[in-house]
Amino acid sequence: MGSNIEMSGESSGSKDGRVRNVEEAKVSSHDTSKRKRADGMVITSEEGAQLTKQSGLTNVGAAGDNEVRAMHNAGDLNAHLDKNDEKSSQQITDSTSKESGAMITSSNTSYSPTSSDKTILVLKDQLRRAKIYIGFLPSRGNHGFVKDLRRRMRDIQQALSGTTIDRQLPKNVHKKIRAMESILTKIKQVHDNCAAAIDKLQTNLHWTENQLEANKQEATYAAQVAAKALPKRLHCLALRLTNEYYTSSSNNKHFPYQDKLEDPKLHHYALFSDNVLAAAVVVNSTLIHAKKPADHVFHIVTDKLNYAAMRMWFLANPPVKAAIQVQKIEEFTWLNSSYSPVLKQLASQFMINYYFRTPQNKPDRNPKFRNPKYLSILNHLRFYLPEIFPKLNKVLFVDDDIVVQQDLSPLWSVDLKGRVNAAVKTCGEVFHRFDRYLNFSNPLIAKKFDRHACGWAYGMNMFDLSEWRRQNITAVYHYWQEQNEHRLLWKLGTLPAGLVTFWNNTFPLDRSWHLLGLGYKRNVNPMDIEQAAVIHYNGNLKPWLEVGLPKYRSYWSKYVNFDHAFIRECHIHP
């Protein structure tokens, strides 16, 4: 193969030689169709070019090669066009022809027609950059730039339409290149660079994350309000029952089987609730599965606002053979602020400020701790069971958001081995360990308890009242409530108080007795639900609320008598 003719650094006398070589190359490409190799084989010019390409011997003049690379470099394109901005279209065309002419080889090297198609590459690069800017400009309000840029893009697209080589481009293409480069330069001057764009995107992402967190907090707060507010239909039911109670004959206001209320040989339940329908489900589901309903006694305690409604419901729908008692808190005259630290604290200025001086438009990070139920002594009655039932030895405490699915009679035969409380432990769930409820930065808590100890479930607990009295557990509860007067040991709630009160005094029940999570988990195993003796809708998504999880509602609603007149009139549906 012939040697290269290097154009850069040539003498003034070699310029004519370059022109002659160009002419010879053109004549050779048009008039000669075949050449002979050194071995005498005849090859076509196309085959020669292919061999040259494969052997890596296609040589380009250094000056022309440098100029092509410079034109392909997008970073130098603006400088190149600015430098030649004052040239006429004919001058640019002549310059392009000269640069193309510099790419020659010897008589044995074919001329490459694609080496001069750099103008098309320039157009494509401009079009690419323009498309990128179009995506940013509308959001910045630069609508004038958008309109102008779109017009230049159409010009470039029309010039490129159906074009594969520079010779096919329109004569005014360089004018279009200058016009497009001018608008791109202006946009670049007013538009952020890549780093600034990245900063802007990161700022927007940070703002979006903060907004999402704020929305989550508001949603949590709204869920708490929805969970604890009394639905209109349940309020309607309570009003209807209350009206019926006070307008009915006094002869119909007594429950049967009152002689069973203090019989320690029977199975006694303690239920503290202000929700008539929920209490009804607990009683109904328990008796439906009881092998001997006559052995079961239900002690219901409510507030004076719901006392008449609660009594009226069970007077109108008496449990078959089972005994029932409905009381109100006001009947427990011994329960006052001088005896109970929690009652004294609930009436303190600290608690009043905590509950009633919080800006309403600024939801607390933990709105559940501001739940009004913690202001009600109903929530704390579970710590006074021996005082409420002085003649009983054992009592099963149940929450009003549970459903009983099996006979619970065997629980009264469980040997608690000297423990006061029998409950299902929650070791399988991290958030039920002690350090999630108690403040272990406080020395009093850190010294007394194990931060990794398993918690246990409140809502279905067997209490040995005889052992409770012997160990004076109520005094233990009072001690810890006094220590937590300013809520430095734990937040509001009864589970943390129960954890410290019954520390090392809880007997673990088999997990099948009590299944948690139907009030907040969306993936409880249906098999576990079917096998559990008691299912618990702990959490905000109660089955009687519209926000309750539909997939679990049927386990609760099948124990509601929807044919009852008051339930129909108050539009309570499954």
CSV table of N, CA and C in Angstrom, one decimal, residues 298-363:
chain,number,residue,atom,x,y,z
A,298,PHE,N,-70.8,-12.8,83.3
A,298,PHE,CA,-70.1,-11.6,82.7
A,298,PHE,C,-70.4,-10.4,83.5
A,299,HIS,N,-69.2,-9.7,83.9
A,299,HIS,CA,-69.3,-8.5,84.7
A,299,HIS,C,-68.9,-7.4,83.7
A,300,ILE,N,-69.8,-6.5,83.4
A,300,ILE,CA,-69.6,-5.4,82.5
A,300,ILE,C,-69.6,-4.1,83.3
A,301,VAL,N,-68.5,-3.3,83.1
A,301,VAL,CA,-68.5,-2.0,83.7
A,301,VAL,C,-68.3,-1.0,82.6
A,302,THR,N,-69.2,0.1,82.7
A,302,THR,CA,-69.2,1.1,81.7
A,302,THR,C,-69.2,2.5,82.4
A,303,ASP,N,-69.3,3.6,81.7
A,303,ASP,CA,-69.5,4.9,82.3
A,303,ASP,C,-70.9,5.3,82.4
A,304,LYS,N,-71.2,6.3,83.1
A,304,LYS,CA,-72.6,6.7,83.3
A,304,LYS,C,-73.3,7.1,82.0
A,305,LEU,N,-72.6,7.6,81.1
A,305,LEU,CA,-73.2,8.0,79.8
A,305,LEU,C,-73.7,6.8,79.0
A,306,ASN,N,-73.1,5.7,79.1
A,306,ASN,CA,-73.6,4.5,78.4
A,306,ASN,C,-74.2,3.4,79.3
A,307,TYR,N,-74.4,3.8,80.5
A,307,TYR,CA,-74.9,2.8,81.5
A,307,TYR,C,-76.3,2.3,81.1
A,308,ALA,N,-77.2,3.2,80.8
A,308,ALA,CA,-78.6,2.8,80.5
A,308,ALA,C,-78.6,2.0,79.2
A,309,ALA,N,-77.8,2.5,78.2
A,309,ALA,CA,-77.8,1.8,76.9
A,309,ALA,C,-77.3,0.3,77.0
A,310,MET,N,-76.2,0.2,77.8
A,310,MET,CA,-75.6,-1.1,78.0
A,310,MET,C,-76.6,-2.1,78.7
A,311,ARG,N,-77.3,-1.6,79.8
A,311,ARG,CA,-78.2,-2.4,80.5
A,311,ARG,C,-79.4,-2.7,79.6
A,312,MET,N,-79.9,-1.8,78.8
A,312,MET,CA,-81.1,-2.0,78.0
A,312,MET,C,-80.8,-3.1,76.9
A,313,TRP,N,-79.6,-3.1,76.4
A,313,TRP,CA,-79.3,-4.1,75.4
A,313,TRP,C,-79.3,-5.5,75.9
A,314,PHE,N,-78.7,-5.7,77.1
A,314,PHE,CA,-78.7,-7.0,77.6
A,314,PHE,C,-80.0,-7.4,78.3
A,315,LEU,N,-80.8,-6.4,78.7
A,315,LEU,CA,-82.2,-6.7,79.2
A,315,LEU,C,-83.0,-7.2,78.0
A,316,ALA,N,-82.9,-6.5,76.9
A,316,ALA,CA,-83.7,-6.9,75.7
A,316,ALA,C,-83.1,-8.2,75.0
A,317,ASN,N,-81.8,-8.4,75.2
A,317,ASN,CA,-81.2,-9.6,74.6
A,317,ASN,C,-80.4,-10.4,75.6
A,318,PRO,N,-81.1,-11.0,76.6
A,318,PRO,CA,-80.5,-11.7,77.7
A,318,PRO,C,-79.7,-12.9,77.2
A,319,PRO,N,-78.5,-13.1,77.7
A,319,PRO,CA,-77.7,-14.3,77.4
A,319,PRO,C,-78.4,-15.6,77.9
A,320,VAL,N,-78.4,-16.6,77.1
A,320,VAL,CA,-79.1,-17.8,77.4
A,320,VAL,C,-78.4,-18.5,78.6
A,321,LYS,N,-79.1,-18.7,79.7
A,321,LYS,CA,-78.6,-19.4,80.9
A,321,LYS,C,-77.4,-18.7,81.6
A,322,ALA,N,-76.7,-17.8,81.0
A,322,ALA,CA,-75.6,-17.2,81.6
A,322,ALA,C,-76.0,-15.9,82.4
A,323,ALA,N,-75.2,-15.6,83.4
A,323,ALA,CA,-75.5,-14.5,84.3
A,323,ALA,C,-74.7,-13.3,83.7
A,324,ILE,N,-75.4,-12.1,83.9
A,324,ILE,CA,-74.7,-10.9,83.4
A,324,ILE,C,-74.9,-9.8,84.5
A,325,GLN,N,-73.9,-8.9,84.6
A,325,GLN,CA,-74.0,-7.8,85.5
A,325,GLN,C,-73.5,-6.5,84.8
A,326,VAL,N,-74.2,-5.4,84.9
A,326,VAL,CA,-73.8,-4.2,84.3
A,326,VAL,C,-73.7,-3.1,85.4
A,327,GLN,N,-72.5,-2.6,85.5
A,327,GLN,CA,-72.2,-1.5,86.5
A,327,GLN,C,-71.6,-0.3,85.9
A,328,LYS,N,-71.6,0.8,86.6
A,328,LYS,CA,-71.0,2.0,86.2
A,328,LYS,C,-69.9,2.4,87.2
A,329,ILE,N,-68.9,3.1,86.7
A,329,ILE,CA,-67.7,3.4,87.5
A,329,ILE,C,-68.1,4.1,88.8
A,330,GLU,N,-69.1,5.0,88.7
A,330,GLU,CA,-69.5,5.8,89.9
A,330,GLU,C,-69.9,4.9,91.1
A,331,GLU,N,-70.3,3.7,90.8
A,331,GLU,CA,-70.7,2.8,91.9
A,331,GLU,C,-69.5,2.4,92.8
A,332,PHE,N,-68.2,2.6,92.3
A,332,PHE,CA,-67.1,2.2,93.0
A,332,PHE,C,-66.6,3.4,93.8
A,333,THR,N,-67.2,3.7,94.9
A,333,THR,CA,-66.9,4.9,95.7
A,333,THR,C,-65.5,4.8,96.3
A,334,TRP,N,-64.9,3.7,96.4
A,334,TRP,CA,-63.5,3.6,97.0
A,334,TRP,C,-62.5,4.0,95.9
A,335,LEU,N,-62.9,4.1,94.7
A,335,LEU,CA,-62.0,4.5,93.6
A,335,LEU,C,-62.0,6.0,93.5
A,336,ASN,N,-61.0,6.6,94.1
A,336,ASN,CA,-61.0,8.1,94.1
A,336,ASN,C,-59.5,8.5,94.0
A,337,SER,N,-59.3,9.8,93.9
A,337,SER,CA,-57.9,10.3,93.7
A,337,SER,C,-57.0,10.2,94.9
A,338,SER,N,-57.6,10.0,96.1
A,338,SER,CA,-56.8,9.8,97.3
A,338,SER,C,-56.3,8.3,97.4
A,339,TYR,N,-57.0,7.5,96.7
A,339,TYR,CA,-56.6,6.1,96.7
A,339,TYR,C,-55.7,5.7,95.4
A,340,SER,N,-56.2,6.2,94.3
A,340,SER,CA,-55.6,5.9,93.0
A,340,SER,C,-54.7,7.0,92.5
A,341,PRO,N,-53.4,6.7,92.4
A,341,PRO,CA,-52.5,7.8,91.8
A,341,PRO,C,-52.8,8.2,90.4
A,342,VAL,N,-53.3,7.2,89.6
A,342,VAL,CA,-53.6,7.6,88.2
A,342,VAL,C,-54.8,8.5,88.2
A,343,LEU,N,-55.8,8.4,89.1
A,343,LEU,CA,-56.9,9.3,89.1
A,343,LEU,C,-56.4,10.7,89.5
A,344,LYS,N,-55.5,10.8,90.4
A,344,LYS,CA,-54.9,12.1,90.9
A,344,LYS,C,-54.2,12.7,89.7
A,345,GLN,N,-53.4,11.9,89.0
A,345,GLN,CA,-52.7,12.5,87.9
A,345,GLN,C,-53.5,12.9,86.7
A,346,LEU,N,-54.6,12.2,86.5
A,346,LEU,CA,-55.5,12.6,85.4
A,346,LEU,C,-56.2,13.9,85.6
A,347,ALA,N,-56.3,14.3,86.9
A,347,ALA,CA,-56.9,15.6,87.2
A,347,ALA,C,-55.8,16.7,87.5
A,348,SER,N,-54.5,16.4,87.3
A,348,SER,CA,-53.5,17.3,87.5
A,348,SER,C,-53.4,18.4,86.4
A,349,GLN,N,-52.7,19.5,86.7
A,349,GLN,CA,-52.5,20.6,85.7
A,349,GLN,C,-51.6,20.1,84.6
A,350,PHE,N,-50.7,19.2,84.9
A,350,PHE,CA,-49.8,18.7,83.9
A,350,PHE,C,-50.6,17.9,82.8
A,351,MET,N,-51.5,17.1,83.2
A,351,MET,CA,-52.3,16.3,82.3
A,351,MET,C,-53.2,17.2,81.5
A,352,ILE,N,-53.8,18.2,82.2
A,352,ILE,CA,-54.7,19.1,81.5
A,352,ILE,C,-53.9,19.9,80.4
A,353,ASN,N,-52.7,20.3,80.7
A,353,ASN,CA,-51.9,21.0,79.7
A,353,ASN,C,-51.5,20.0,78.5
A,354,TYR,N,-51.2,18.8,78.9
A,354,TYR,CA,-50.8,17.8,77.9
A,354,TYR,C,-51.9,17.6,76.9
A,355,TYR,N,-53.1,17.5,77.4
A,355,TYR,CA,-54.2,17.1,76.5
A,355,TYR,C,-54.9,18.3,75.8
A,356,PHE,N,-55.1,19.4,76.6
A,356,PHE,CA,-55.9,20.4,76.1
A,356,PHE,C,-55.2,21.7,75.6
A,357,ARG,N,-53.9,21.8,75.7
A,357,ARG,CA,-53.2,22.9,75.3
A,357,ARG,C,-52.2,22.6,74.1
A,358,THR,N,-52.5,21.6,73.4
A,358,THR,CA,-51.8,21.3,72.2
A,358,THR,C,-52.5,21.9,71.0
A,359,PRO,N,-51.7,22.6,70.2
A,359,PRO,CA,-52.4,23.2,69.0
A,359,PRO,C,-53.1,22.2,68.1
A,360,GLN,N,-54.3,22.5,67.8
A,360,GLN,CA,-55.1,21.5,67.1
A,360,GLN,C,-54.6,21.3,65.7
A,361,ASN,N,-54.0,22.3,65.1
A,361,ASN,CA,-53.6,22.2,63.7
A,361,ASN,C,-52.2,21.6,63.6
A,362,LYS,N,-51.6,21.2,64.7
A,362,LYS,CA,-50.3,20.6,64.7
A,362,LYS,C,-50.3,19.3,65.3
A,363,PRO,N,-50.7,18.2,64.6
A,363,PRO,CA,-50.8,16.9,65.2
A,363,PRO,C,-49.5,16.4,65.8
